[in-house]
PDB file of N, CA, C and O in Angstrom:
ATOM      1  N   UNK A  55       0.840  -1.174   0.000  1.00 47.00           N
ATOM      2  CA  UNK A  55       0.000   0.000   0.000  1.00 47.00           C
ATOM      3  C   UNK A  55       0.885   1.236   0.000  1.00 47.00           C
ATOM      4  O   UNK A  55       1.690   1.432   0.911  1.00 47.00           O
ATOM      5  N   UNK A  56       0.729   2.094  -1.054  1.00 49.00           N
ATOM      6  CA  UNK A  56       1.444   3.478  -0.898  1.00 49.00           C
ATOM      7  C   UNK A  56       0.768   4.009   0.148  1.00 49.00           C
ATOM      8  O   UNK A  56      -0.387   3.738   0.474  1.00 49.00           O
ATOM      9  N   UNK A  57       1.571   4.832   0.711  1.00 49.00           N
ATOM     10  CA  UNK A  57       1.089   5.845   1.919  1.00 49.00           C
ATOM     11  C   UNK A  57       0.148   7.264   1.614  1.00 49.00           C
ATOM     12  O   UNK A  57       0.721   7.929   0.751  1.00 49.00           O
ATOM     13  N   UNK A  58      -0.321   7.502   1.783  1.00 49.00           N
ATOM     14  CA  UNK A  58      -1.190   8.814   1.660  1.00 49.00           C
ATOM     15  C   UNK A  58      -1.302   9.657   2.263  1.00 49.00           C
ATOM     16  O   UNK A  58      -1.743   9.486   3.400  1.00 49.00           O
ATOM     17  N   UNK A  59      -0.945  11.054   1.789  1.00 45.00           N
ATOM     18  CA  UNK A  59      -0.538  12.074   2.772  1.00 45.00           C
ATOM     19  C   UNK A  59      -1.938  12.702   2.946  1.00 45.00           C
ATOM     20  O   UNK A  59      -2.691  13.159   2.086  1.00 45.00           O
ATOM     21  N   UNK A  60      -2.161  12.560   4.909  1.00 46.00           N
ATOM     22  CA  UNK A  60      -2.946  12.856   5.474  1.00 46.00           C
ATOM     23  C   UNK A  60      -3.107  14.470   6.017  1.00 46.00           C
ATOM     24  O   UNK A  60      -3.960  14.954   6.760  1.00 46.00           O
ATOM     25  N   UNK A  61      -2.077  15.026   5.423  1.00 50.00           N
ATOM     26  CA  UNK A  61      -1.460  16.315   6.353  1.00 50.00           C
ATOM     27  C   UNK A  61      -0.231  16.333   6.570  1.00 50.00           C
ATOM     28  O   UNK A  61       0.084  15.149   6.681  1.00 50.00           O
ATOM     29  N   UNK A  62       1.004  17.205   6.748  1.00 62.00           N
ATOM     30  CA  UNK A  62       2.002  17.392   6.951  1.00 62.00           C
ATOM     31  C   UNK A  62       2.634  16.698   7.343  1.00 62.00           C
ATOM     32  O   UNK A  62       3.804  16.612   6.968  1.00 62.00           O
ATOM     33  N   UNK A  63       1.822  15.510   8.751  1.00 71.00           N
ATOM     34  CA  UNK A  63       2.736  14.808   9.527  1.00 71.00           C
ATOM     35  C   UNK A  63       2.507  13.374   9.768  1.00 71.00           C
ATOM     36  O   UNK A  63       3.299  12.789  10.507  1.00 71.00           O
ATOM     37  N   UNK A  64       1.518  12.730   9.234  1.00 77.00           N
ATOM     38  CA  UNK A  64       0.434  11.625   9.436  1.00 77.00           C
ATOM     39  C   UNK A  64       0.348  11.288   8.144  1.00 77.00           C
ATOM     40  O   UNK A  64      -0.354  11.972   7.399  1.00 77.00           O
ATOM     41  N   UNK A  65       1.079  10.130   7.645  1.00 83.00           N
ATOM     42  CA  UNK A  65       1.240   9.437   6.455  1.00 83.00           C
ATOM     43  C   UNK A  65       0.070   8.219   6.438  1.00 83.00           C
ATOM     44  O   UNK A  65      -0.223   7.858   5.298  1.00 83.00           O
ATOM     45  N   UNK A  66      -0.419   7.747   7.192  1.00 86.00           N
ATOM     46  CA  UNK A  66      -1.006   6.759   7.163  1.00 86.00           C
ATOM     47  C   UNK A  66      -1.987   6.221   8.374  1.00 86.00           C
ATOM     48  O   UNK A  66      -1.648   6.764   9.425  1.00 86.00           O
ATOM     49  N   UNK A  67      -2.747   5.607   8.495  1.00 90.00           N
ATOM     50  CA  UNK A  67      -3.578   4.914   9.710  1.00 90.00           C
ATOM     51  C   UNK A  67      -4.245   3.835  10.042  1.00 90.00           C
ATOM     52  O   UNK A  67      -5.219   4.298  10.634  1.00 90.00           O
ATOM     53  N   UNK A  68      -4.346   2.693  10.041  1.00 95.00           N
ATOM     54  CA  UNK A  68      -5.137   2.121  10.181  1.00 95.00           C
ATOM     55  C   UNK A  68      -5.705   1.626  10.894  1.00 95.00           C
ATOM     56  O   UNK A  68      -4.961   1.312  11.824  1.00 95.00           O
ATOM     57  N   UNK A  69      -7.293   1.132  11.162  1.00 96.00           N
ATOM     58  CA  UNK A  69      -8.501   1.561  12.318  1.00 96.00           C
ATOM     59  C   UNK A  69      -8.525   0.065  12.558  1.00 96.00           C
ATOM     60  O   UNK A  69      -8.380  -0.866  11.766  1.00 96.00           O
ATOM     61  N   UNK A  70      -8.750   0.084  13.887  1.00 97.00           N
ATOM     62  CA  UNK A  70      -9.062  -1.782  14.597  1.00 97.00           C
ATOM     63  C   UNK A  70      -9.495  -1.688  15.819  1.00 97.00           C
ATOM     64  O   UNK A  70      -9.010  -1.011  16.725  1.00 97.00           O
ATOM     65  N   UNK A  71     -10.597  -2.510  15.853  1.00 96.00           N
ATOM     66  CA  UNK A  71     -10.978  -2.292  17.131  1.00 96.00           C
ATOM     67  C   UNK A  71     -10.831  -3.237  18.080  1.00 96.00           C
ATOM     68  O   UNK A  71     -10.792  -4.437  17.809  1.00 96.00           O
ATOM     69  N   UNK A  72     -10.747  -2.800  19.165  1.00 95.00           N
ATOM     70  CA  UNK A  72      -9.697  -4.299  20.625  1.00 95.00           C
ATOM     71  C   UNK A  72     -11.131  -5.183  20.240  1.00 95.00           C
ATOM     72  O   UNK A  72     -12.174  -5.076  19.594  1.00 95.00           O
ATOM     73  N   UNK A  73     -10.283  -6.263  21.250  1.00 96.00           N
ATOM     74  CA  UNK A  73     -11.052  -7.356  21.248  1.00 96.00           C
ATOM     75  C   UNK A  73     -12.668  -6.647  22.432  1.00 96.00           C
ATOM     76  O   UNK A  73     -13.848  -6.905  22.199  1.00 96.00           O
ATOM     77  N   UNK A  74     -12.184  -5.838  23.523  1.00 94.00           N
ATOM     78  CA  UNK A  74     -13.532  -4.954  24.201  1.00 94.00           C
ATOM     79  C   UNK A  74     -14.400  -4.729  23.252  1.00 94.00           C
ATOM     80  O   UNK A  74     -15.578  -4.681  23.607  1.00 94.00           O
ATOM     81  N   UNK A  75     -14.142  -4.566  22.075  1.00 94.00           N
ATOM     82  CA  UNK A  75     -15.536  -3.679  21.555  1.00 94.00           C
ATOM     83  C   UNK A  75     -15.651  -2.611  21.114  1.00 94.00           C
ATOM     84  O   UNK A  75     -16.164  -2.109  20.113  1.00 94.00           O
ATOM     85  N   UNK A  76     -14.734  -2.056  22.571  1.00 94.00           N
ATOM     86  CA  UNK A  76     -15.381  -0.092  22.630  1.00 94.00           C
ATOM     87  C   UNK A  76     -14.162  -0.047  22.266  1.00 94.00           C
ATOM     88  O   UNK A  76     -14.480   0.964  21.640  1.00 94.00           O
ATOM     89  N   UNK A  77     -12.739  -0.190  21.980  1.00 96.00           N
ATOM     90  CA  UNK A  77     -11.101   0.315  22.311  1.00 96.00           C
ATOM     91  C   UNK A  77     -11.153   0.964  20.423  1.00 96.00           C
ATOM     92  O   UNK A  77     -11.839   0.490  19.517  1.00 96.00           O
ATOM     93  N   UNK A  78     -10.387   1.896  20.360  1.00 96.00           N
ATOM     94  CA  UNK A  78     -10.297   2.255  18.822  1.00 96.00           C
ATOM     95  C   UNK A  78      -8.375   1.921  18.905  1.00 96.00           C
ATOM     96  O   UNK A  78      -7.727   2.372  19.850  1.00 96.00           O
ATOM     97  N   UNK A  79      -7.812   1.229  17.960  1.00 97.00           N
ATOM     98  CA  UNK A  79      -6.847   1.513  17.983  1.00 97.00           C
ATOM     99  C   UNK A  79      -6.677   1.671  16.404  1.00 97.00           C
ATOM    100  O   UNK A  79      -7.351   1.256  15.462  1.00 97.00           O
ATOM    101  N   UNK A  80      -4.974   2.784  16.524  1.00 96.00           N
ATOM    102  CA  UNK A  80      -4.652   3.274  15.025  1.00 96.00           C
ATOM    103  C   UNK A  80      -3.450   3.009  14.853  1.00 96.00           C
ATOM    104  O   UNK A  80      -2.729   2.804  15.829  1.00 96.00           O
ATOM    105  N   UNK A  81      -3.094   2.968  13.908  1.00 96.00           N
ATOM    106  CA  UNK A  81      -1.432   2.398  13.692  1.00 96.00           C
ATOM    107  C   UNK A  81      -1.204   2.928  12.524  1.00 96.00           C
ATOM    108  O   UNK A  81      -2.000   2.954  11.585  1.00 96.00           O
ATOM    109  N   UNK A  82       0.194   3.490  12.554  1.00 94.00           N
ATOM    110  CA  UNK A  82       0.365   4.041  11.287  1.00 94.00           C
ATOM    111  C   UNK A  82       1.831   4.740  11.100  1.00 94.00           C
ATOM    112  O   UNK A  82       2.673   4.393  11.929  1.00 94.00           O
ATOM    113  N   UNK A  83       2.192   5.587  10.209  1.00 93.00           N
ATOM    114  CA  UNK A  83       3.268   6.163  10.102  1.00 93.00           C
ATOM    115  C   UNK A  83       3.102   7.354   9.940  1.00 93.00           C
ATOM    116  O   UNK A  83       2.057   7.681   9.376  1.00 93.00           O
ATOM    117  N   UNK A  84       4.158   8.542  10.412  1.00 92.00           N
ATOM    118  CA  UNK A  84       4.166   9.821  10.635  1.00 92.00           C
ATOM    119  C   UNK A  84       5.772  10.610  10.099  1.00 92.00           C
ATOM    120  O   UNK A  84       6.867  10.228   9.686  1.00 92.00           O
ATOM    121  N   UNK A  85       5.370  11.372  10.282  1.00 89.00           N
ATOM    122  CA  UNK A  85       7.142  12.221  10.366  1.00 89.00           C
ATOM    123  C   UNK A  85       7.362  13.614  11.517  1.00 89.00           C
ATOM    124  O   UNK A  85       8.436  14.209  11.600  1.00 89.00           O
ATOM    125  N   UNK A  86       6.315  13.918  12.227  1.00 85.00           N
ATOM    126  CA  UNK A  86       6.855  14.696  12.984  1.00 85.00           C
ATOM    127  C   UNK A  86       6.138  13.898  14.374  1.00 85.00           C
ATOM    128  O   UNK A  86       5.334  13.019  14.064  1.00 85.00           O
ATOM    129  N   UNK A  87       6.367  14.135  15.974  1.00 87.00           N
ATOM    130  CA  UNK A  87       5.642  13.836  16.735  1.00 87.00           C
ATOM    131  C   UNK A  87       4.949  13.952  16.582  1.00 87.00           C
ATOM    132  O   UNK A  87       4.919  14.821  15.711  1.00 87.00           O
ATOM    133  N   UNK A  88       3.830  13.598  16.878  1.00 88.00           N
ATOM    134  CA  UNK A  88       2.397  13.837  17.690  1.00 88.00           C
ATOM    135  C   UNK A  88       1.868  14.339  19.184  1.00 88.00           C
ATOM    136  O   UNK A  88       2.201  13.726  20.199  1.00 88.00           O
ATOM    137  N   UNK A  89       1.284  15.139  19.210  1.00 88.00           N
ATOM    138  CA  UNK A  89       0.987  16.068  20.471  1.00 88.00           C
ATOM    139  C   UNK A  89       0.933  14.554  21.628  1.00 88.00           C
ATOM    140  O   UNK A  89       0.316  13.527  21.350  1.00 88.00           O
ATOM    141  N   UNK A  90       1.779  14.784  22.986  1.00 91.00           N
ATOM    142  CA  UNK A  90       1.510  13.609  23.769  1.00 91.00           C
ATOM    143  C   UNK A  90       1.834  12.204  23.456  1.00 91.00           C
ATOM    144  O   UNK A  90       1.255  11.212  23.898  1.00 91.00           O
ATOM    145  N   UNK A  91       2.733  12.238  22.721  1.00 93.00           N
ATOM    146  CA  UNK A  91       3.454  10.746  22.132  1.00 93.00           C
ATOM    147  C   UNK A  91       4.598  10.628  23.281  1.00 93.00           C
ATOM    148  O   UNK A  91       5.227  11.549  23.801  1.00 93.00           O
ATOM    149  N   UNK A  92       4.677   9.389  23.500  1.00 96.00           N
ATOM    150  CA  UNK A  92       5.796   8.595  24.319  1.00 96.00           C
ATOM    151  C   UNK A  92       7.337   7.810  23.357  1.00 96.00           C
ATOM    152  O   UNK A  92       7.132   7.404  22.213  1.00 96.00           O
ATOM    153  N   UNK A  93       7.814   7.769  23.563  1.00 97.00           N
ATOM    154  CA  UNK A  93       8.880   6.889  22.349  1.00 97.00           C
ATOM    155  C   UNK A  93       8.905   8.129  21.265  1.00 97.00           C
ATOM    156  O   UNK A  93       8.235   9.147  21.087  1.00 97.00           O
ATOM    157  N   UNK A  94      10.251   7.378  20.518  1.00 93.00           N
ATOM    158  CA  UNK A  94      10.026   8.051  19.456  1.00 93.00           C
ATOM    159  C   UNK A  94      10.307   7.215  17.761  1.00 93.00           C
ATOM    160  O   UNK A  94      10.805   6.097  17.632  1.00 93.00           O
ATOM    161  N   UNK A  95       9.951   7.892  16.898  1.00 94.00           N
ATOM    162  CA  UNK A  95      10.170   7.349  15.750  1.00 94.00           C
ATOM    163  C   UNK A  95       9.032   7.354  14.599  1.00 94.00           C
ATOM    164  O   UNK A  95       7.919   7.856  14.762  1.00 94.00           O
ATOM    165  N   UNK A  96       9.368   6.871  13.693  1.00 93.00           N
ATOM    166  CA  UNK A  96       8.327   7.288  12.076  1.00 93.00           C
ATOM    167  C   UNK A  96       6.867   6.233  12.187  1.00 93.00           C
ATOM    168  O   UNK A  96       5.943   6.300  11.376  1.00 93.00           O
ATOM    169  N   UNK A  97       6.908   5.267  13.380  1.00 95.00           N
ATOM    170  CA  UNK A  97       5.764   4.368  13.558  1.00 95.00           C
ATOM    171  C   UNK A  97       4.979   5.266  14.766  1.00 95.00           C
ATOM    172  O   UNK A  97       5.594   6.012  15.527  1.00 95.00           O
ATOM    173  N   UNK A  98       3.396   5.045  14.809  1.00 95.00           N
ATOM    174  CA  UNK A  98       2.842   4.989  15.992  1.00 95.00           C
ATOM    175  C   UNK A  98       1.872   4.169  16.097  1.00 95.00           C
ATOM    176  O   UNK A  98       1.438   3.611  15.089  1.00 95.00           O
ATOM    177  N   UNK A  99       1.233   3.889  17.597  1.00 97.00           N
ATOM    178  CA  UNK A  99       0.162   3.191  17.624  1.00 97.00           C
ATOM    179  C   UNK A  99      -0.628   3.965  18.875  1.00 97.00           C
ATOM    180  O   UNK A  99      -0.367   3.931  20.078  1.00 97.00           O
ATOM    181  N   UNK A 100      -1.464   4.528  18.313  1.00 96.00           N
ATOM    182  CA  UNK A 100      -2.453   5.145  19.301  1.00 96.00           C
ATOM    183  C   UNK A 100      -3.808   4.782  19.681  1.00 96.00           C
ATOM    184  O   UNK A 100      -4.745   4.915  18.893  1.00 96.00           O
ATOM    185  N   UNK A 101      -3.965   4.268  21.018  1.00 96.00           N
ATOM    186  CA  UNK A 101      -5.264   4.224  21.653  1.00 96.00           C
ATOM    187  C   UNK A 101      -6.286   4.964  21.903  1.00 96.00           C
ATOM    188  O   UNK A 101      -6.009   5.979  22.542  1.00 96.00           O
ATOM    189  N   UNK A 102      -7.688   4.782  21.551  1.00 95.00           N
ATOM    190  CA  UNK A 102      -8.692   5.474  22.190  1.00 95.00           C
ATOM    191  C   UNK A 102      -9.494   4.599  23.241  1.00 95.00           C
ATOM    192  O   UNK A 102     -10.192   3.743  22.698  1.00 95.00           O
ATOM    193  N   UNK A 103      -9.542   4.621  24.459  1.00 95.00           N
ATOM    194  CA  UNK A 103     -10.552   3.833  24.964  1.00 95.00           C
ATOM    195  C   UNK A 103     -12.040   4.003  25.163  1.00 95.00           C
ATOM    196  O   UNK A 103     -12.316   5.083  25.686  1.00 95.00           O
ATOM    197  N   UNK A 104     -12.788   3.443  24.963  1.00 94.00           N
ATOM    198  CA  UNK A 104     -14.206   3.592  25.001  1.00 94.00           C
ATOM    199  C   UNK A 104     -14.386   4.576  24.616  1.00 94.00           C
ATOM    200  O   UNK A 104     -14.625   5.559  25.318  1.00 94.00           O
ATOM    201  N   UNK A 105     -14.296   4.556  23.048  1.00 92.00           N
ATOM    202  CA  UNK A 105     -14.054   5.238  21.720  1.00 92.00           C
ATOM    203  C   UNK A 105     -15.656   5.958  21.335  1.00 92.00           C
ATOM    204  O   UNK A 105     -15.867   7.122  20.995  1.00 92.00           O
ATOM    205  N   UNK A 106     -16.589   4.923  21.504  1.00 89.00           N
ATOM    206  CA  UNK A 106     -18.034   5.110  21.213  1.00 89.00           C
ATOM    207  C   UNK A 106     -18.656   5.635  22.407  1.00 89.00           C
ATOM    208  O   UNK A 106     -19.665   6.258  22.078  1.00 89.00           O
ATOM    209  N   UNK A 107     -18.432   5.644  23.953  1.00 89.00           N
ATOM    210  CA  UNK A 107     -18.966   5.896  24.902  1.00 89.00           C
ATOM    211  C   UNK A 107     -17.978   7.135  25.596  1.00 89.00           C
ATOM    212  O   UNK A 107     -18.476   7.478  26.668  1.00 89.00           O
ATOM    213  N   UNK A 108     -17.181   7.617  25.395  1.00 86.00           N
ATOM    214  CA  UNK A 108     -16.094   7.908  26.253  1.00 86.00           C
ATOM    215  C   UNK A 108     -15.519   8.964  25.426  1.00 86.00           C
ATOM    216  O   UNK A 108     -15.350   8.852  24.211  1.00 86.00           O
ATOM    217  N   UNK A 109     -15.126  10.336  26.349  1.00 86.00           N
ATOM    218  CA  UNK A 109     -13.998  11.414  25.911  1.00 86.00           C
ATOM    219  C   UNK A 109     -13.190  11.089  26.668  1.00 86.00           C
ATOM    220  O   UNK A 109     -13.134  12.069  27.410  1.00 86.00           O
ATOM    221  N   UNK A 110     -12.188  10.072  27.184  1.00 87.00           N
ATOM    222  CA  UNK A 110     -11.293   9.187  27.491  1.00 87.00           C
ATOM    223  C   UNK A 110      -9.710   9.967  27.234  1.00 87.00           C
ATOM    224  O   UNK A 110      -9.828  10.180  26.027  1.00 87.00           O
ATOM    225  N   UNK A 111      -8.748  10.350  27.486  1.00 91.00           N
ATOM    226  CA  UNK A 111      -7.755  10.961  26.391  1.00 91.00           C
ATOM    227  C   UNK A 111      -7.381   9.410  25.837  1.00 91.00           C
ATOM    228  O   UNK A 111      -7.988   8.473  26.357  1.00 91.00           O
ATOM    229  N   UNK A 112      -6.496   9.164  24.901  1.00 93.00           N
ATOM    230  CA  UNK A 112      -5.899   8.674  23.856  1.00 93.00           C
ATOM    231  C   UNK A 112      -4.816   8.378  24.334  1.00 93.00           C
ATOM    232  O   UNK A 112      -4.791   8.883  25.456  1.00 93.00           O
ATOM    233  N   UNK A 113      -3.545   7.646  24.064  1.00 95.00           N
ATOM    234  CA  UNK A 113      -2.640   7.394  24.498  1.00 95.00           C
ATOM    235  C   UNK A 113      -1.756   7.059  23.429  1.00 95.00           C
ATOM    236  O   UNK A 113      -2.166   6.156  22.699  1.00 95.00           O
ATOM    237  N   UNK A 114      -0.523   7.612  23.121  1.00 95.00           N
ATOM    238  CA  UNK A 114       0.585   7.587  21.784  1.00 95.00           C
ATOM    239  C   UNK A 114       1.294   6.579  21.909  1.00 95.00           C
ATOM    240  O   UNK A 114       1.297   6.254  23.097  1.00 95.00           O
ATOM    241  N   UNK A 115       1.854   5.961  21.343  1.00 96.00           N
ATOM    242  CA  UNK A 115       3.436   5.458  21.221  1.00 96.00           C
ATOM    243  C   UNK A 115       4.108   5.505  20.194  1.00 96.00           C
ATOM    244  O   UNK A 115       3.951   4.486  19.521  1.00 96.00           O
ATOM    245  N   UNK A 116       4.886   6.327  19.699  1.00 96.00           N
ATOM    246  CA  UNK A 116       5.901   6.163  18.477  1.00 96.00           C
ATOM    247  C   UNK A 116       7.011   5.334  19.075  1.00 96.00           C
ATOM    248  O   UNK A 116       7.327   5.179  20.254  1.00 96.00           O
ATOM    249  N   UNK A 117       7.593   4.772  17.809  1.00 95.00           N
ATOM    250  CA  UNK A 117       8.226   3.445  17.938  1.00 95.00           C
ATOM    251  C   UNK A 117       9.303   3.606  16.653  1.00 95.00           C
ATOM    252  O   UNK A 117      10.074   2.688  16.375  1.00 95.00           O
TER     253      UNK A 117
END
């Protein structure tokens, strides 16, 4: 899959949801941080929890 530029910094994403149900997770590739990212590097994988029920914050990891 070529990558598709989402915006300046967010090359890519893709959507899956946990085995819960409610969890959104995204995975993808970037080039600058992301606001609140942990680790660093051109991968991330970011959590939403109780995605459908919940303003929850999100949680980063670049890798």
């Amino acid at each position: 899959m070529t990558p598709t530029t989402l915006g300046s910094s967010i090359y890519s994403g893709v959507l899956g949801i946990a085995p819960d149900g409610t969890t959104l997770i995204v995975t993808g590739t970037k080039n600058v941080p992301i606001s609140g990212e942990t680790g660093s590097g051109d991968h991330y994988v970011a959590v939403f929890p109780n995605f459908f029920t919940s303003t929850l914050n999100r949680t980063v990891v670049a890798y």
